Amino acid sequence: MTHLINATARVRDVIVIGASAGGIQAVIALLSRFPEGLHAIVGVVIHRGNHTQADWSSMLGRKSSIRVIEPVDGAPLTYGVVHVAPPDCHMRFVDGHIALDRGAKQHFTRPAVDPLFTSASVEFGPRVVGVVLSGSGDDGLQGLLDIKAAGGLSLAQNPLQAEHASMPEHAIVYDHVDAVLSVEQIGDALVLLAKSGSVSVPGPKAR
């Protein structure tokens, strides 16, 4: 059984991804599905403390054909580039640029997923797809709710395949995501949503 995501065929060319515990390998696997020249703006937040100062762009992009960077504050949002939140900074999409700040921690962490997701919903409305991968707690849930309220879409990693199931489980139960998929299926779906605006995915529609 399959179901159609985004029957209106509206192009969804802004992709925001959140992960925490167990999420690094999931993000690497997802990004490996993105082709060079993907016509989408991509933002990624993985929970990391200020003790993790290393630039993660090389690690996250090692199996990807798409460029991965840790942007500086004020950098322009660029199509075909994955923008990864630096350590100890919340990352937002504001007025076509990256905004970084060291505001109060959310969900006991900085960076947190919700600031990115919510800012993307405000900036780009129905063009946004939010994705929650492996992680503990419920960060990303409010952001997904904001994305859906603005007309965007939400996807969650199958909790049975996540190293830590809490974040995707919260998204599934409380956000009623548009689809629950493997990481590889999410990556392929995002490519099609950015290109043509619609995609059929396996399984019944998430409820």
Short mmCIF file of C-alpha atoms in Angstrom, two decimals:
data_model
loop_
_atom_site.label_atom_id
_atom_site.label_comp_id
_atom_site.label_asym_id
_atom_site.label_seq_id
_atom_site.Cartn_x
_atom_site.Cartn_y
_atom_site.Cartn_z
CA MET A 1 0.00 0.00 0.00
CA THR A 2 1.19 3.51 -0.81
CA HIS A 3 -0.13 6.99 -0.22
CA LEU A 4 0.54 10.34 -1.87
CA ILE A 5 2.26 13.11 0.07
CA ASN A 6 1.43 16.65 -0.98
CA ALA A 7 -1.34 15.98 -3.48
CA THR A 8 -1.35 19.68 -4.42
CA ALA A 9 2.09 19.15 -6.03
CA ARG A 10 3.37 22.35 -4.40
CA VAL A 11 7.17 22.39 -4.60
CA ARG A 12 8.73 21.96 -1.16
CA ASP A 13 12.22 23.40 -1.58
CA VAL A 14 13.10 24.23 2.03
CA ILE A 15 14.18 21.20 4.06
CA VAL A 16 14.89 21.33 7.80
CA ILE A 17 16.19 18.30 9.67
CA GLY A 18 16.54 17.69 13.39
CA ALA A 19 18.28 14.92 15.31
CA SER A 20 19.83 14.17 18.67
CA ALA A 21 21.17 10.98 20.23
CA GLY A 22 21.91 8.42 17.53
CA GLY A 23 21.18 10.97 14.85
CA ILE A 24 24.58 11.57 13.29
CA GLN A 25 24.63 8.35 11.28
CA ALA A 26 20.99 8.90 10.33
CA VAL A 27 21.81 12.36 8.97
CA ILE A 28 24.80 11.00 7.04
CA ALA A 29 22.61 8.30 5.49
CA LEU A 30 19.90 10.83 4.60
CA LEU A 31 22.31 13.31 3.01
CA SER A 32 23.84 10.51 0.95
CA ARG A 33 20.56 10.39 -1.00
CA PHE A 34 20.82 14.04 -2.06
CA PRO A 35 22.19 14.62 -5.57
CA GLU A 36 24.62 17.36 -6.49
CA GLY A 37 22.64 20.41 -7.54
CA LEU A 38 19.61 19.65 -5.36
CA HIS A 39 17.38 22.71 -5.76
CA ALA A 40 16.58 23.12 -2.10
CA ILE A 41 17.69 25.10 0.93
CA VAL A 42 18.65 22.62 3.65
CA GLY A 43 19.20 23.21 7.37
CA VAL A 44 20.32 20.61 9.91
CA VAL A 45 20.42 20.75 13.70
CA ILE A 46 21.99 17.94 15.68
CA HIS A 47 22.21 18.36 19.44
CA ARG A 48 25.79 19.18 20.35
CA GLY A 49 27.24 21.00 23.32
CA ASN A 50 29.84 23.74 23.38
CA HIS A 51 32.42 21.08 24.17
CA THR A 52 32.07 19.81 20.59
CA GLN A 53 34.03 22.45 18.72
CA ALA A 54 35.07 20.41 15.70
CA ASP A 55 33.58 21.37 12.33
CA TRP A 56 31.13 18.59 11.47
CA SER A 57 30.68 19.54 7.83
CA SER A 58 33.32 17.12 6.52
CA MET A 59 31.98 14.24 8.61
CA LEU A 60 28.36 14.82 7.63
CA GLY A 61 29.19 15.36 3.99
CA ARG A 62 31.60 12.49 3.51
CA LYS A 63 29.06 10.32 1.66
CA SER A 64 27.08 13.13 0.11
CA SER A 65 27.27 14.73 -3.33
CA ILE A 66 25.85 17.95 -1.91
CA ARG A 67 28.00 20.58 -0.19
CA VAL A 68 27.80 20.67 3.62
CA ILE A 69 28.92 23.72 5.62
CA GLU A 70 28.78 25.23 9.09
CA PRO A 71 27.67 28.78 8.28
CA VAL A 72 28.62 32.01 9.99
CA ASP A 73 26.05 34.46 11.29
CA GLY A 74 24.55 36.48 8.45
CA ALA A 75 25.53 34.03 5.71
CA PRO A 76 23.02 33.89 2.84
CA LEU A 77 20.77 30.87 2.52
CA THR A 78 22.00 29.01 -0.54
CA TYR A 79 20.32 26.41 -2.71
CA GLY A 80 22.19 23.14 -3.07
CA VAL A 81 23.97 23.57 0.27
CA VAL A 82 23.36 21.90 3.63
CA HIS A 83 23.67 24.42 6.48
CA VAL A 84 24.61 22.64 9.74
CA ALA A 85 24.17 24.47 13.05
CA PRO A 86 27.56 25.19 14.68
CA PRO A 87 28.24 24.22 18.29
CA ASP A 88 26.60 26.17 21.11
CA CYS A 89 24.47 28.29 18.75
CA HIS A 90 20.81 28.22 17.85
CA MET A 91 20.38 28.52 14.09
CA ARG A 92 17.45 30.25 12.38
CA PHE A 93 16.41 31.21 8.87
CA VAL A 94 15.69 34.96 8.87
CA ASP A 95 15.26 37.31 5.89
CA GLY A 96 17.05 34.97 3.52
CA HIS A 97 20.04 34.57 5.80
CA ILE A 98 21.41 32.41 8.61
CA ALA A 99 20.96 33.89 12.08
CA LEU A 100 23.06 32.39 14.88
CA ASP A 101 22.66 33.25 18.55
CA ARG A 102 23.54 32.01 22.01
CA GLY A 103 20.10 32.54 23.50
CA ALA A 104 18.73 30.42 26.32
CA LYS A 105 18.96 26.69 25.85
CA GLN A 106 15.81 24.95 24.70
CA HIS A 107 15.16 21.35 25.70
CA PHE A 108 18.39 21.66 27.72
CA THR A 109 20.45 22.11 24.57
CA ARG A 110 21.94 24.70 22.23
CA PRO A 111 21.57 24.31 19.30
CA ALA A 112 17.99 23.09 19.50
CA VAL A 113 15.77 21.91 16.67
CA ASP A 114 12.67 23.99 17.41
CA PRO A 115 14.25 27.40 16.67
CA LEU A 116 15.26 26.28 13.17
CA PHE A 117 11.94 24.63 12.39
CA THR A 118 9.82 27.52 13.67
CA SER A 119 11.90 30.16 11.88
CA ALA A 120 11.67 28.22 8.62
CA SER A 121 7.88 28.07 8.97
CA VAL A 122 7.73 31.84 9.42
CA GLU A 123 10.16 32.59 6.59
CA PHE A 124 8.98 30.10 3.97
CA GLY A 125 5.51 28.86 5.00
CA PRO A 126 4.19 26.00 2.87
CA ARG A 127 7.50 25.51 1.08
CA VAL A 128 8.95 23.78 4.16
CA VAL A 129 9.39 20.08 4.92
CA GLY A 130 10.42 19.28 8.50
CA VAL A 131 12.14 15.99 9.32
CA VAL A 132 12.71 14.48 12.77
CA LEU A 133 15.26 11.69 13.12
CA SER A 134 16.67 9.67 16.03
CA GLY A 135 16.88 11.45 19.37
CA SER A 136 15.85 11.58 23.01
CA GLY A 137 13.16 13.93 24.31
CA ASP A 138 10.68 15.91 22.23
CA ASP A 139 12.73 18.67 20.59
CA GLY A 140 11.38 19.36 17.11
CA LEU A 141 7.76 18.68 18.01
CA GLN A 142 6.72 22.32 18.44
CA GLY A 143 8.63 23.24 15.32
CA LEU A 144 6.83 20.56 13.32
CA LEU A 145 3.50 21.83 14.62
CA ASP A 146 4.47 25.32 13.44
CA ILE A 147 5.50 23.97 10.03
CA LYS A 148 2.20 22.13 9.61
CA ALA A 149 0.24 25.20 10.77
CA ALA A 150 1.99 27.22 8.03
CA GLY A 151 0.99 24.68 5.37
CA GLY A 152 4.25 22.70 5.29
CA LEU A 153 4.88 18.98 5.56
CA SER A 154 6.40 16.80 8.26
CA LEU A 155 8.22 13.47 8.09
CA ALA A 156 9.56 11.21 10.84
CA GLN A 157 12.06 8.40 10.91
CA ASN A 158 10.51 5.03 11.68
CA PRO A 159 11.06 4.72 15.47
CA LEU A 160 11.77 1.01 15.09
CA GLN A 161 14.81 1.93 13.00
CA ALA A 162 15.99 4.82 15.17
CA GLU A 163 18.74 4.33 17.73
CA HIS A 164 16.73 6.54 20.09
CA ALA A 165 13.02 6.56 19.31
CA SER A 166 11.68 9.36 21.53
CA MET A 167 11.92 12.33 19.14
CA PRO A 168 10.28 10.61 16.17
CA GLU A 169 7.68 8.98 18.45
CA HIS A 170 6.64 12.39 19.85
CA ALA A 171 6.39 13.75 16.31
CA ILE A 172 4.23 10.84 15.19
CA VAL A 173 1.87 10.91 18.17
CA TYR A 174 1.41 14.65 18.60
CA ASP A 175 2.05 16.15 15.14
CA HIS A 176 0.34 13.49 12.97
CA VAL A 177 3.21 13.59 10.51
CA ASP A 178 2.60 13.13 6.80
CA ALA A 179 4.72 9.96 6.62
CA VAL A 180 6.82 7.63 8.77
CA LEU A 181 9.70 6.26 6.71
CA SER A 182 13.19 4.82 6.81
CA VAL A 183 16.01 7.34 6.55
CA GLU A 184 16.71 6.25 2.98
CA GLN A 185 13.05 6.66 2.02
CA ILE A 186 12.99 10.11 3.61
CA GLY A 187 16.00 11.17 1.56
CA ASP A 188 14.46 9.99 -1.69
CA ALA A 189 11.10 11.60 -0.84
CA LEU A 190 12.75 14.95 -0.10
CA VAL A 191 14.48 14.97 -3.48
CA LEU A 192 11.16 14.40 -5.27
CA LEU A 193 9.29 16.94 -3.14
CA ALA A 194 11.89 19.59 -3.95
CA LYS A 195 11.76 18.74 -7.65
CA SER A 196 8.14 18.03 -8.47
CA GLY A 197 6.21 18.63 -5.28
CA SER A 198 4.63 15.22 -4.81
CA VAL A 199 5.71 11.68 -4.04
CA SER A 200 4.09 8.34 -3.27
CA VAL A 201 5.50 6.62 -0.20
CA PRO A 202 5.01 3.11 1.18
CA GLY A 203 2.58 2.38 3.99
CA PRO A 204 -0.66 3.96 5.16
CA LYS A 205 -0.80 7.66 5.93
CA ALA A 206 0.42 8.39 9.46
CA ARG A 207 -2.38 9.17 11.91
#
